[in-house]
Amino acid sequence: MGPGLFCDHCSGFVLLRLRNIPLPALAVAAVVLMGTALALIFFYAPIDADQGLSQKIFYIHVPIALTAYACFAWGAWKAFLHLWKRPPGADLESYVAIHQGVIFGALTLLTGSIWARISWGHWWAWSSNQLVTFLILFLFYSAYFMLRYSVEPGPARANMCAVYALFGVVLIPVSWLSIRIANDYIHPTVFTTNGPQMSGSMFLAFCVSWAALLTLAGTMYRVELAGKRLDSRLRELRELLA
Amino acid sequence: MSASEKYVAAAYLVVFVAVLAWIAIIAAKLARLERDASELTELARRRAEHADEREKVSV
């Protein structure tokens, strides 16, 4: 196994260490994957026989939702590490991941509403468990920022935010499984126990789109984290020079 | 343009605009950090000059 394939804090899991990939390479990969995904979505994947052209929203809406889940899970993992091993910077990493999750969560709700309008005839359906549980997840993590900015910075705030982030992660499987558990007939279920319910070319376009959005989220995470770290170092320097 | 085309374009446009807005916010933040860094460099330079002057006086 090559260096960098095992995470420092989670030996046993094969995780590619994001920080080992140079940021410009990650940004270029995001742009290339985005272009490839758009080409596959509009020129390669066939038009759905049932929904027609509006089904193309699926290729952006579902990967964005899955990326939001991944960001929240990453934020919760960093929060867990903060409480467990106390590595420096885990609290900031958890905060930035949750911030990315909220951005992608808002985009999930927006693209989902647009898709709902053309498919179901209305922007929102309170009867859909998938929609409501995702909204709860989104609002829960939006409230994370209220907690964070209402407490003075320090170890107490970091601990409180970490516990809050960990509680929220429970909502991810609830949101994911809600349509399967409650027989939600409104929101379509594409991934079943029999595999993805779509053709090979559609699945390829979906996978490339998801890879593109994950890479974009990774790039945004790294850029925002670098900005936050620089800000904190400059503040420290200002205090030293004062 | 059909209704489906309009909604598909709107969904993709929302994502594109969100990414652009994020870039604009990060660019503004970067400009602020650059200003802060120049201010601190200037402060450190003045401190160093002041320390040199005090050294000369004491000699």
Coordinates of C-alpha atoms in Angstrom, one line a residue:
Chain A
M1 CA 0.0 0.0 0.0
G2 CA 1.5 3.4 -1.0
P3 CA 2.0 6.2 1.4
G4 CA -1.0 8.5 1.9
L5 CA -3.6 5.8 1.4
F6 CA -4.2 5.3 5.1
C7 CA -5.6 8.1 7.1
D8 CA -3.6 9.0 10.2
H9 CA -6.7 8.7 12.5
C10 CA -8.4 5.8 10.9
S11 CA -6.0 3.0 10.2
G12 CA -8.0 0.1 8.7
F13 CA -10.0 2.2 6.3
V14 CA -8.5 2.9 2.9
L15 CA -9.1 6.6 2.6
L16 CA -7.3 8.8 0.2
R17 CA -5.7 11.7 2.2
L18 CA -7.2 14.8 0.7
R19 CA -4.5 17.1 2.1
N20 CA -1.8 15.1 0.1
I21 CA -3.3 16.1 -3.2
P22 CA -2.0 19.5 -4.3
L23 CA -4.9 22.1 -4.3
P24 CA -4.3 23.2 -8.0
A25 CA -4.5 19.5 -9.1
L26 CA -7.7 19.1 -7.2
A27 CA -9.2 22.2 -8.7
V28 CA -8.2 21.1 -12.2
A29 CA -9.7 17.7 -11.6
A30 CA -12.9 19.3 -10.5
V31 CA -13.1 21.4 -13.7
V32 CA -12.3 18.5 -16.0
L33 CA -14.8 16.2 -14.2
M34 CA -17.4 18.9 -14.3
G35 CA -17.0 19.3 -18.1
T36 CA -17.0 15.5 -18.7
A37 CA -20.1 15.1 -16.5
L38 CA -22.0 17.9 -18.4
A39 CA -21.0 16.3 -21.8
L40 CA -22.1 12.8 -20.6
I41 CA -25.4 14.2 -19.2
F42 CA -26.4 16.2 -22.3
F43 CA -24.8 14.2 -25.1
Y44 CA -24.4 10.6 -24.0
A45 CA -27.1 9.7 -21.4
P46 CA -30.4 9.0 -23.2
I47 CA -33.6 10.9 -22.5
D48 CA -35.8 9.2 -20.0
A49 CA -38.8 7.6 -21.6
D50 CA -41.0 8.3 -18.6
Q51 CA -40.0 11.8 -17.4
G52 CA -38.4 13.2 -20.6
L53 CA -35.8 16.0 -20.5
S54 CA -36.6 17.0 -16.9
Q55 CA -35.0 13.7 -15.7
K56 CA -31.6 15.4 -16.5
I57 CA -32.0 17.3 -13.2
F58 CA -31.5 13.9 -11.5
Y59 CA -27.8 14.0 -12.6
I60 CA -27.2 17.2 -10.6
H61 CA -29.8 16.9 -7.8
V62 CA -28.9 13.4 -6.5
P63 CA -25.1 13.8 -6.6
I64 CA -25.4 17.2 -4.8
A65 CA -27.6 15.5 -2.1
L66 CA -25.1 12.7 -1.7
T67 CA -22.2 15.2 -1.5
A68 CA -24.1 17.1 1.2
Y69 CA -24.4 13.8 3.2
A70 CA -20.7 13.2 2.7
C71 CA -19.8 16.7 3.9
F72 CA -22.0 16.3 7.0
A73 CA -20.5 12.8 7.7
W74 CA -17.0 14.2 7.3
G75 CA -17.8 17.1 9.7
A76 CA -19.1 14.6 12.2
W77 CA -16.0 12.4 11.8
K78 CA -13.8 15.4 12.5
A79 CA -15.9 16.3 15.5
F80 CA -15.6 12.7 16.8
L81 CA -11.8 12.9 16.3
H82 CA -11.8 16.2 18.2
L83 CA -13.5 14.6 21.1
W84 CA -11.5 11.4 21.0
K85 CA -7.9 12.3 20.2
R86 CA -7.9 16.1 20.3
P87 CA -5.8 16.7 17.2
P88 CA -5.1 20.4 16.5
G89 CA -7.5 21.9 13.9
A90 CA -10.1 19.1 14.0
D91 CA -12.7 21.6 15.3
L92 CA -12.0 24.0 12.4
E93 CA -12.1 21.1 9.9
S94 CA -15.4 19.9 11.3
Y95 CA -16.8 23.5 11.0
V96 CA -15.7 23.9 7.4
A97 CA -17.1 20.5 6.4
I98 CA -20.4 21.3 7.9
H99 CA -20.4 24.7 6.2
Q100 CA -19.8 22.9 2.8
G101 CA -22.6 20.5 3.8
V102 CA -25.1 23.4 4.3
I103 CA -24.1 24.9 1.0
F104 CA -24.7 21.6 -0.8
G105 CA -27.8 21.0 1.3
A106 CA -29.3 24.3 0.2
L107 CA -28.6 23.4 -3.4
T108 CA -30.2 20.0 -2.9
L109 CA -33.4 21.7 -1.7
L110 CA -33.3 24.2 -4.6
T111 CA -32.7 21.8 -7.4
G112 CA -35.1 19.3 -5.8
S113 CA -37.9 22.0 -5.7
I114 CA -37.3 22.8 -9.4
W115 CA -37.5 19.1 -10.3
A116 CA -40.6 18.7 -8.1
R117 CA -42.3 21.6 -9.9
I118 CA -41.9 20.1 -13.4
S119 CA -42.5 16.5 -12.3
W120 CA -45.3 16.7 -9.6
G121 CA -46.7 20.2 -10.4
H122 CA -45.7 21.8 -7.1
W123 CA -42.5 23.0 -5.5
W124 CA -42.7 21.0 -2.2
A125 CA -44.6 18.0 -0.8
W126 CA -44.9 17.8 3.0
S127 CA -46.2 14.2 2.5
S128 CA -42.8 13.1 1.3
N129 CA -40.7 11.7 4.1
Q130 CA -37.5 12.0 2.1
L131 CA -38.0 15.7 1.6
V132 CA -39.1 16.4 5.2
T133 CA -36.2 14.5 6.7
F134 CA -33.7 16.2 4.4
L135 CA -35.1 19.6 5.4
I136 CA -34.8 18.6 9.1
L137 CA -31.2 17.6 8.5
F138 CA -30.5 20.9 6.7
L139 CA -32.1 23.0 9.4
F140 CA -30.3 21.0 12.2
Y141 CA -26.9 21.7 10.6
S142 CA -27.9 25.4 9.8
A143 CA -28.6 25.8 13.6
Y144 CA -25.0 24.6 14.2
F145 CA -23.8 28.1 13.1
M146 CA -26.1 29.8 15.6
L147 CA -24.6 27.6 18.4
R148 CA -21.0 28.3 17.2
Y149 CA -21.4 32.0 17.0
S150 CA -23.3 32.4 20.2
V151 CA -20.4 31.0 22.3
E152 CA -17.0 32.6 23.0
P153 CA -14.2 30.8 21.0
G154 CA -12.3 28.3 23.1
P155 CA -12.2 24.6 24.1
A156 CA -15.8 24.8 25.5
R157 CA -17.2 26.0 22.2
A158 CA -15.2 23.4 20.3
N159 CA -16.6 20.6 22.5
M160 CA -20.2 21.8 22.3
C161 CA -20.0 22.1 18.5
A162 CA -18.4 18.6 18.2
V163 CA -21.2 17.0 20.3
Y164 CA -23.8 18.8 18.2
A165 CA -22.2 17.7 14.9
L166 CA -22.2 14.1 16.1
F167 CA -25.9 14.2 17.1
G168 CA -26.8 15.4 13.6
V169 CA -25.1 12.6 11.8
V170 CA -27.8 10.2 13.1
L171 CA -30.2 12.1 10.8
I172 CA -28.3 11.0 7.6
P173 CA -29.3 7.3 7.6
V174 CA -32.8 8.3 8.8
S175 CA -33.1 10.7 5.7
W176 CA -31.6 8.0 3.4
L177 CA -33.8 5.2 4.6
S178 CA -37.0 7.2 5.2
I179 CA -38.5 6.5 1.7
R180 CA -37.6 2.8 2.0
I181 CA -39.1 2.4 5.5
A182 CA -42.2 4.5 5.0
N183 CA -43.2 3.5 1.4
D184 CA -42.9 7.0 0.0
Y185 CA -44.7 6.9 -3.3
I186 CA -44.0 10.5 -4.3
H187 CA -40.2 10.6 -4.2
P188 CA -38.7 8.1 -6.6
T189 CA -36.3 5.4 -5.4
V190 CA -33.6 4.8 -7.9
F191 CA -31.1 2.8 -5.7
T192 CA -32.8 -0.3 -4.5
T193 CA -31.5 -3.6 -3.1
N194 CA -31.5 -4.8 -6.8
G195 CA -29.0 -2.1 -7.7
P196 CA -29.5 1.2 -9.6
Q197 CA -32.8 1.3 -11.6
M198 CA -31.3 2.9 -14.7
S199 CA -29.4 2.0 -17.9
G200 CA -25.6 1.7 -18.0
S201 CA -25.1 5.0 -19.8
M202 CA -27.3 6.8 -17.3
F203 CA -25.4 5.2 -14.4
L204 CA -22.1 6.3 -15.9
A205 CA -23.2 9.9 -16.3
F206 CA -24.5 9.8 -12.7
C207 CA -21.2 8.4 -11.3
V208 CA -19.0 11.0 -13.2
S209 CA -21.3 13.8 -12.0
W210 CA -21.1 12.6 -8.4
A211 CA -17.2 12.3 -8.7
A212 CA -17.2 15.9 -10.1
L213 CA -19.3 17.2 -7.3
L214 CA -17.2 15.4 -4.6
T215 CA -14.0 16.8 -6.2
L216 CA -15.6 20.3 -6.3
A217 CA -16.7 20.0 -2.6
G218 CA -13.1 18.8 -1.7
T219 CA -11.6 21.8 -3.5
M220 CA -14.0 24.2 -1.8
Y221 CA -13.2 22.6 1.6
R222 CA -9.5 22.9 1.1
V223 CA -9.7 26.6 -0.1
E224 CA -12.0 27.6 2.8
L225 CA -9.9 25.7 5.3
A226 CA -6.7 27.5 4.0
G227 CA -8.5 30.9 4.3
K228 CA -9.7 30.2 7.9
R229 CA -6.2 29.0 9.0
L230 CA -4.5 32.1 7.4
D231 CA -7.1 34.3 9.1
S232 CA -6.4 32.7 12.5
R233 CA -2.6 33.0 12.0
L234 CA -2.9 36.7 11.1
R235 CA -5.0 37.3 14.1
E236 CA -2.4 35.6 16.3
L237 CA 0.3 37.7 14.7
R238 CA -1.7 40.9 15.3
E239 CA -1.9 40.0 19.0
L240 CA 1.8 39.4 19.1
L241 CA 2.6 42.7 17.5
A242 CA 0.1 44.7 19.5
Chain B
M1 CA -37.9 26.7 -25.3
S2 CA -40.2 24.1 -23.7
A3 CA -41.1 24.0 -20.1
S4 CA -38.9 21.0 -19.4
E5 CA -35.9 22.8 -21.0
K6 CA -36.6 25.9 -18.9
Y7 CA -36.6 23.9 -15.6
V8 CA -33.5 21.9 -16.5
A9 CA -31.7 25.1 -17.4
A10 CA -32.9 26.7 -14.1
A11 CA -31.6 23.8 -12.0
Y12 CA -28.1 23.8 -13.6
L13 CA -28.0 27.6 -13.5
V14 CA -28.8 27.6 -9.7
V15 CA -25.7 25.4 -9.1
F16 CA -23.6 27.6 -11.4
V17 CA -24.6 30.8 -9.7
A18 CA -24.0 29.3 -6.3
V19 CA -20.5 28.3 -7.2
L20 CA -19.9 31.8 -8.7
A21 CA -21.2 33.4 -5.5
W22 CA -18.9 31.2 -3.4
I23 CA -15.9 32.3 -5.5
A24 CA -16.9 36.0 -5.1
I25 CA -17.2 35.6 -1.3
I26 CA -13.8 33.8 -1.2
A27 CA -12.2 36.5 -3.4
A28 CA -13.5 39.2 -1.0
K29 CA -12.2 37.3 2.0
L30 CA -8.8 36.8 0.2
A31 CA -8.6 40.6 -0.5
R32 CA -9.3 41.3 3.2
L33 CA -6.5 38.8 4.3
E34 CA -4.1 40.5 1.9
R35 CA -4.9 43.9 3.4
D36 CA -4.4 42.5 6.9
A37 CA -1.1 40.9 5.9
S38 CA 0.2 44.1 4.4
E39 CA -0.8 46.1 7.5
L40 CA 0.9 43.6 9.8
T41 CA 4.1 43.6 7.6
E42 CA 4.1 47.4 7.8
L43 CA 3.7 47.3 11.6
A44 CA 6.5 44.7 11.9
R45 CA 8.8 46.9 9.7
R46 CA 8.1 50.0 11.8
R47 CA 8.9 48.0 14.9
A48 CA 12.2 46.8 13.5
E49 CA 13.2 50.3 12.5
H50 CA 12.3 51.6 16.0
A51 CA 14.4 48.8 17.6
D52 CA 17.4 49.8 15.3
E53 CA 17.1 53.4 16.4
R54 CA 17.1 52.5 20.1
E55 CA 20.1 50.3 19.6
K56 CA 22.0 53.2 17.9
V57 CA 21.1 55.6 20.8
S58 CA 22.3 53.1 23.4
V59 CA 25.7 52.6 21.6

